[in-house]
Amino acid sequence: MTNFHIPDDALISVEKLQMHFPIKKGFLGRELGAVKAVDDVSFYIRKGETLGIVGESGSGKSTTARALLRAYEPTGGTIRFKDPEGNWHDLTHKSEAEMRQLRQYMQMIFQDPYASLNPRMTLLQLVSEPLVNNGITNKSELEDRVADLLIKVGLRPENMTRYPHAFSGGQRQRIGIARALALNPTFIAADESVSALDVSIAAQTINLLQDLQEQMGLTYLFITHDLSMVEHISDRIGVMYAGRLVEVADTASFFEQPLHPYSEALLSAIPIPDPKRARAKKRGLVKGEVADPANLPVGCAFASRCPHASELCHMSNPELTETAEGRFVRCHHSADLKLQGANYDQ
Amino acid sequence: MQDETILEINDLNICFEMREGTVNAVNGVTFSVKPGEVLGIVGESGSGKSLSARSIMNLLPRNATVTNGSVKFRKNDGEVVDILAEKRESRKMRELRGGHIGMIFQEPMTALSPVHSIGKQIMTTLNLHTDLSKKAQVERAADLLAMVQMPKPMEMLKKYPHQLSGGMRQRAMIAMALSCNPSLLLADEPTTALDVTTEAQILDLIMSLQDELNMAVIFITHNFGVVAEIADRVSVMYLGNAVETASVDDIFYHPKHPYTRALLQSIPRLDGQKRRRLQTIEGMVPDPFNLPTGCVFHTRCAEKMAGKCTSQIPELTHFENDQMARCHLHQA
Amino acid sequence: MSEQTLSDPAVEPAVEVKENSSYTAKPLTLMWWRFKKHKLALWSLGVIIVLYLVAAFAGFLAPYDPFKHNRLHPFVPPQSIHFFSEDGTFQGPFVYGLKRQRDPNTARLSFEEDTSKINRIRFFVEGDKYNFWGFIPTKLHLFGVEGKRNRIYILGTDKLGRDLFSRLVYGARVTLSVGLIGVFFSFVIGITLGSLAGLIGGTVDTIIQRMAELVRSIPTIPLWLGLAAALPVNWDPILVYLLITVILALIGWTNLARVVRGHFMTIRNQDFVLAARLSGATKTRIVTRHMLPSMTSYVIAAISLAIPEMILGETALSFLGLGLRPPVISWGVLLQDAQNLRSIALAPWLLIPGVAIVVTILAFNFLGDGLRDAADPYQK
Ligand SMILES: Nc1ncnc2c1ncn2[C@@H]1O[C@H](COP(=O)(O)OP(=O)(O)O)[C@@H](O)[C@H]1O
Ligand SMILES: Nc1ncnc2c1ncn2[C@@H]1O[C@H](COP(=O)(O)OP(=O)(O)O)[C@@H](O)[C@H]1O
Ligand code: SF4
Ligand SMILES: [Mg+2]
Ligand SMILES: [Mg+2]
């Protein structure tokens, strides 16, 4: 079924995930084509680890996370999830009711701390919602459990009766985290969860997420466009480009020696908060514009911007292949290329 | 005004009278820019970066009051203009805006008109500030687009902003800002809304243009990485104060202000060290309606000295190499 | 474990934010607070409350039976209320008696104040019989004048000598209730179709939207005319009244439906709705607990803007003689008397119902604007 080996300690495995959104037009809604938001994405996440997904906006990161939780109906592929008892579930064939059961183990933290909290609910109602939906209705029990959760994420339980507008962006993000933790999940997808926060608040939130991971043995899918952030928090990294996963690697080897030309381009583009290294950096590696997932070329989606592209690249789309254990790359020429990573020791 | 500077902001104070009280948005900001220098301004949101920039254009929000301070700009011919003493729409201000000072924003759509083509908009600016003939204007506009590395400049002239991608719009706006060879370019978070690869392209572009045209740039951002790449000098802002100003190397390698130090500690770096806990700054930015007494940072400062920091406003301390910081730790 | 996390540097410090009661105020309370800042809207709300109170206590407030003719008093101009008699002595509120005159040239009847006769105004007097709220027979009226034969016409009379003030007050019952009932019907239609379109989307949405566009694109007046002309003349006035409101509702639902659909569409894709779904909420719960509540304020605002449209519709129809017809009294019906220039020149006070309509419509529009501005209490 798959062209790679899934380790025994995997919690989630995704194979050839595809999420195409039809483009409709006109009075009768004629289908003109599809936005290939996610196309042929395969990866696994081990229990207790953090898989970081990086990529530019529109590359399909959020869609991947949402399809994973079956917020969207994937148009192809399989998603499998191991519950705490060790049983594998094929999520692609679950009904909404069955998914409701499974979602107590799988949760999500959103990007926008304003849009993700219902402004018309108090803190208590917001954080207790998952509990109520799972049949806990006793008022004092709810209050106790919400208080515990709030303390866990560093909020003060006295403020339980307040509405979200009483809180700052960073605090709201903690409310979202408390809600995600309410049912003791094993897996959390964090979609750009610190991108909207100020530097000092983002740091607090990242530390909180790492502490919670240690305490509760959580597994994260951590989505971001910030490579320094992902280097800091992830065990392994996946790079997405135009709806496809182009490289998966463990963090250290990725930053040392990327295998995909797009990864190299990304690494050269991140602004480095260190003036000496910034001055030594190789510049101007990336040209052109991000590919449009509604209008992908036949060959490699990166070919038009790639300095190493050959005839073959424009003709055929490379497959994601495992070059060493746990290292995946989607490039015809990766074996012949010697790409530059982020030099740590300059 | 000192001889070698092109812009000097001195003890600038801006406040807003609101129903809920007075917001002291900018409190004694002081910095200067030399010709051909890139000054980076960093700070968290709400620290007064944009307001400081807008005061240079004399384009503060209508409900803003400047309670103290001055902004002085030296034109190429040596004339010094006291910007805040001018009327917002005076002839001199209009000549400065666009003619001597160019500005680019985070969201190009707010600066570009959706109903005119890019070429038309550039030519309007040229019309205002130069006396080129129609034909020369078209040529100059195409040259400008070529200069900001837009492909097929002649065709681009006819495009409307909505037909361009975010990166291309930003380039068009830069072209417009540069149309009259300004000696100072104000850039207010021009790359914040862009993706990393586009951001890198725009930063490279601004750096090469700055080099080529030898103009001074004030570059506002909240990203220390961007500052490290682009700036010669850096001013760090917190709650309406420029708490520290220094050369980029001094800011990163010898920061004097506890806020600068703490911020630098709290950003993840590509340092290959796994799972280092990030240092954080305790607490939140205080509510601008009631600023802390004494040093504005004392509520979150790890090095605060009880008594002194909580009650006395620190003076600006000068160090060698033009480094200045507003902190009691460095006062005798 | 909680102890340990509390001492963690990542924990929110005990720095107290400025206490603010809005932090715990219910969304509707917040809406009310914002609304209160809107002085004009607040005044309008007061005016509207007064108007509806007038309608509710019409029988008591009107000094006379609105149907009773008085052959001796056609086209009496509004009488002014005095407190001092000619010689300057204080008399309390009173009106002078009426002196009938006939113009020798035109033979037209006219009335003048007869300053020799003083008719004192009395409060809580007995007068024409009526049923209070339809079932309590009583004769009590708020005010009247002394003397069995004397009359007080504060807004004058029409050509049959009926008291315009009484008729205006009775007319308020019909006109103002048409607004409410019509909005109720269009609310039901609008909310149902709007939420169907917004929730189900796809073909259902397309059909409903096209339907709304169709209704909206038909010029209103001819459509009213067509529908109203279909009503048989000899039907019971109550039935006609109901049918008129239904007709108004059939035309008026589109706006509400659009508001509702629009909000469903935006809210459906909001993160907090997905968050609710991911935390195990059923579809019903998502709609009732998350989506509908975040629309209430907008719906309230839309409704208060729809009421004046209904009122105007009724007035226009009745004015044209196609809606309610005499003997039913509504403001539109009253305006029928002011249809020709001659009667306006002769008895300009017959336009007073028009003033009442303008005041009502303006009040509703200001109220609606205020509510709409207050509708989203979470705007910065
Ligand atoms: N519900 C949707 N309908 C249609 N297109 C969508 C939808 N959601 C996302 N897309 C498209 O899919 C692509 C990937 O989007 P997304 O996953 O949000 O990217 P990212 O999170 O990496 O920025 C984008 O081009 C976006 O426009
Ligand atoms: N038009 C305005 N009215 C009231 N307050 C304002 C206005 N513009 C800015 N402010 C206040 O001034 C402060 C600084 O704003 P700004 O310069 O935009 O910050 P930055 O650009 O650093 O994010 C903010 O706290 C904001 O509340
Ligand atoms: S497949 Fe070809 S075009 Fe694509 S990244 Fe590899 S070398 Fe570049
Ligand atoms: Mg996204
Ligand atoms: Mg700003």
CSV table of C-alpha atoms in Angstrom, one decimal, chain A residues 27 66 69-71 96 100 103 107-108 110 115-121 125 129-130 132-133 151-152 154-156 161-163 165-166 171 174 179 204 211 215, chain C residues 1-2 4-5 8 10-12 16-17 19 22-27 30 206 210 271-272 274-275 277-282 285 289-290 293-294 297 375 377-378:
chain,number,residue,atom,x,y,z
A,27,PHE,CA,-25.3,30.4,-12.4
A,66,ARG,CA,-7.9,20.1,8.8
A,69,LEU,CA,-9.0,15.9,11.8
A,70,ARG,CA,-11.6,15.3,9.1
A,71,ALA,CA,-12.8,18.9,9.3
A,96,GLU,CA,-19.3,12.2,11.6
A,100,ARG,CA,-16.9,12.8,17.3
A,103,ARG,CA,-11.8,13.6,18.3
A,107,GLN,CA,-7.5,18.3,18.9
A,108,MET,CA,-6.5,21.5,17.2
A,110,PHE,CA,-6.0,27.7,15.8
A,115,ALA,CA,-11.8,34.2,15.5
A,116,SER,CA,-11.4,30.8,17.2
A,117,LEU,CA,-13.3,31.7,20.4
A,118,ASN,CA,-17.0,32.3,20.3
A,119,PRO,CA,-17.3,35.9,21.5
A,120,ARG,CA,-20.6,35.1,23.0
A,121,MET,CA,-19.4,32.5,25.5
A,125,GLN,CA,-18.5,27.8,28.6
A,129,GLU,CA,-17.7,22.8,25.8
A,130,PRO,CA,-15.8,19.6,24.9
A,132,VAL,CA,-20.4,19.0,27.9
A,133,ASN,CA,-20.4,17.5,24.5
A,151,ILE,CA,-4.3,26.6,36.0
A,152,LYS,CA,-2.5,24.2,33.7
A,154,GLY,CA,-1.4,29.6,33.3
A,155,LEU,CA,-4.7,31.4,33.5
A,156,ARG,CA,-6.5,32.5,36.6
A,161,THR,CA,-17.1,34.2,34.0
A,162,ARG,CA,-15.4,36.6,31.7
A,163,TYR,CA,-16.0,36.8,28.0
A,165,HIS,CA,-12.9,40.2,24.8
A,166,ALA,CA,-11.5,40.7,28.3
A,171,GLN,CA,-4.3,34.9,26.9
A,174,ARG,CA,-4.1,29.9,26.2
A,179,ARG,CA,-10.1,23.9,25.4
A,204,GLN,CA,5.7,32.1,26.6
A,211,ASP,CA,5.8,21.9,29.0
A,215,GLN,CA,3.7,16.5,31.2
C,1,MET,CA,1.2,19.7,39.6
C,2,SER,CA,-0.7,22.9,39.5
C,4,GLN,CA,4.5,23.6,39.9
C,5,THR,CA,3.0,25.2,36.9
C,8,ASP,CA,6.5,28.6,36.1
C,10,ALA,CA,5.3,31.1,31.5
C,11,VAL,CA,2.3,31.7,33.9
C,12,GLU,CA,0.3,34.9,33.7
C,16,GLU,CA,-4.1,43.0,37.9
C,17,VAL,CA,-5.7,44.3,34.7
C,19,GLU,CA,-11.3,45.8,36.4
C,22,SER,CA,-17.8,44.7,30.5
C,23,TYR,CA,-15.6,41.7,30.9
C,24,THR,CA,-18.4,39.7,32.4
C,25,ALA,CA,-21.4,41.4,30.8
C,26,LYS,CA,-23.7,39.4,28.7
C,27,PRO,CA,-23.5,40.1,24.9
C,30,LEU,CA,-23.0,45.1,25.9
C,206,THR,CA,-29.2,29.2,-5.5
C,210,ARG,CA,-32.8,33.7,-7.3
C,271,ASP,CA,-12.7,29.1,13.3
C,272,PHE,CA,-14.9,29.0,16.4
C,274,LEU,CA,-14.9,24.5,13.5
C,275,ALA,CA,-13.6,24.5,17.1
C,277,ARG,CA,-17.3,20.8,15.8
C,278,LEU,CA,-13.9,19.5,16.8
C,279,SER,CA,-14.9,19.5,20.5
C,280,GLY,CA,-17.7,17.1,19.6
C,281,ALA,CA,-20.7,19.4,19.2
C,282,THR,CA,-23.5,18.0,17.2
C,285,ARG,CA,-25.8,22.3,18.9
C,289,ARG,CA,-25.6,27.4,20.5
C,290,HIS,CA,-23.0,29.0,18.3
C,293,PRO,CA,-26.8,33.5,19.0
C,294,SER,CA,-24.1,35.3,17.1
C,297,SER,CA,-28.1,41.3,17.4
C,375,ALA,CA,-25.2,45.1,17.0
C,377,PRO,CA,-20.6,44.6,20.7
C,378,TYR,CA,-17.1,43.2,20.0
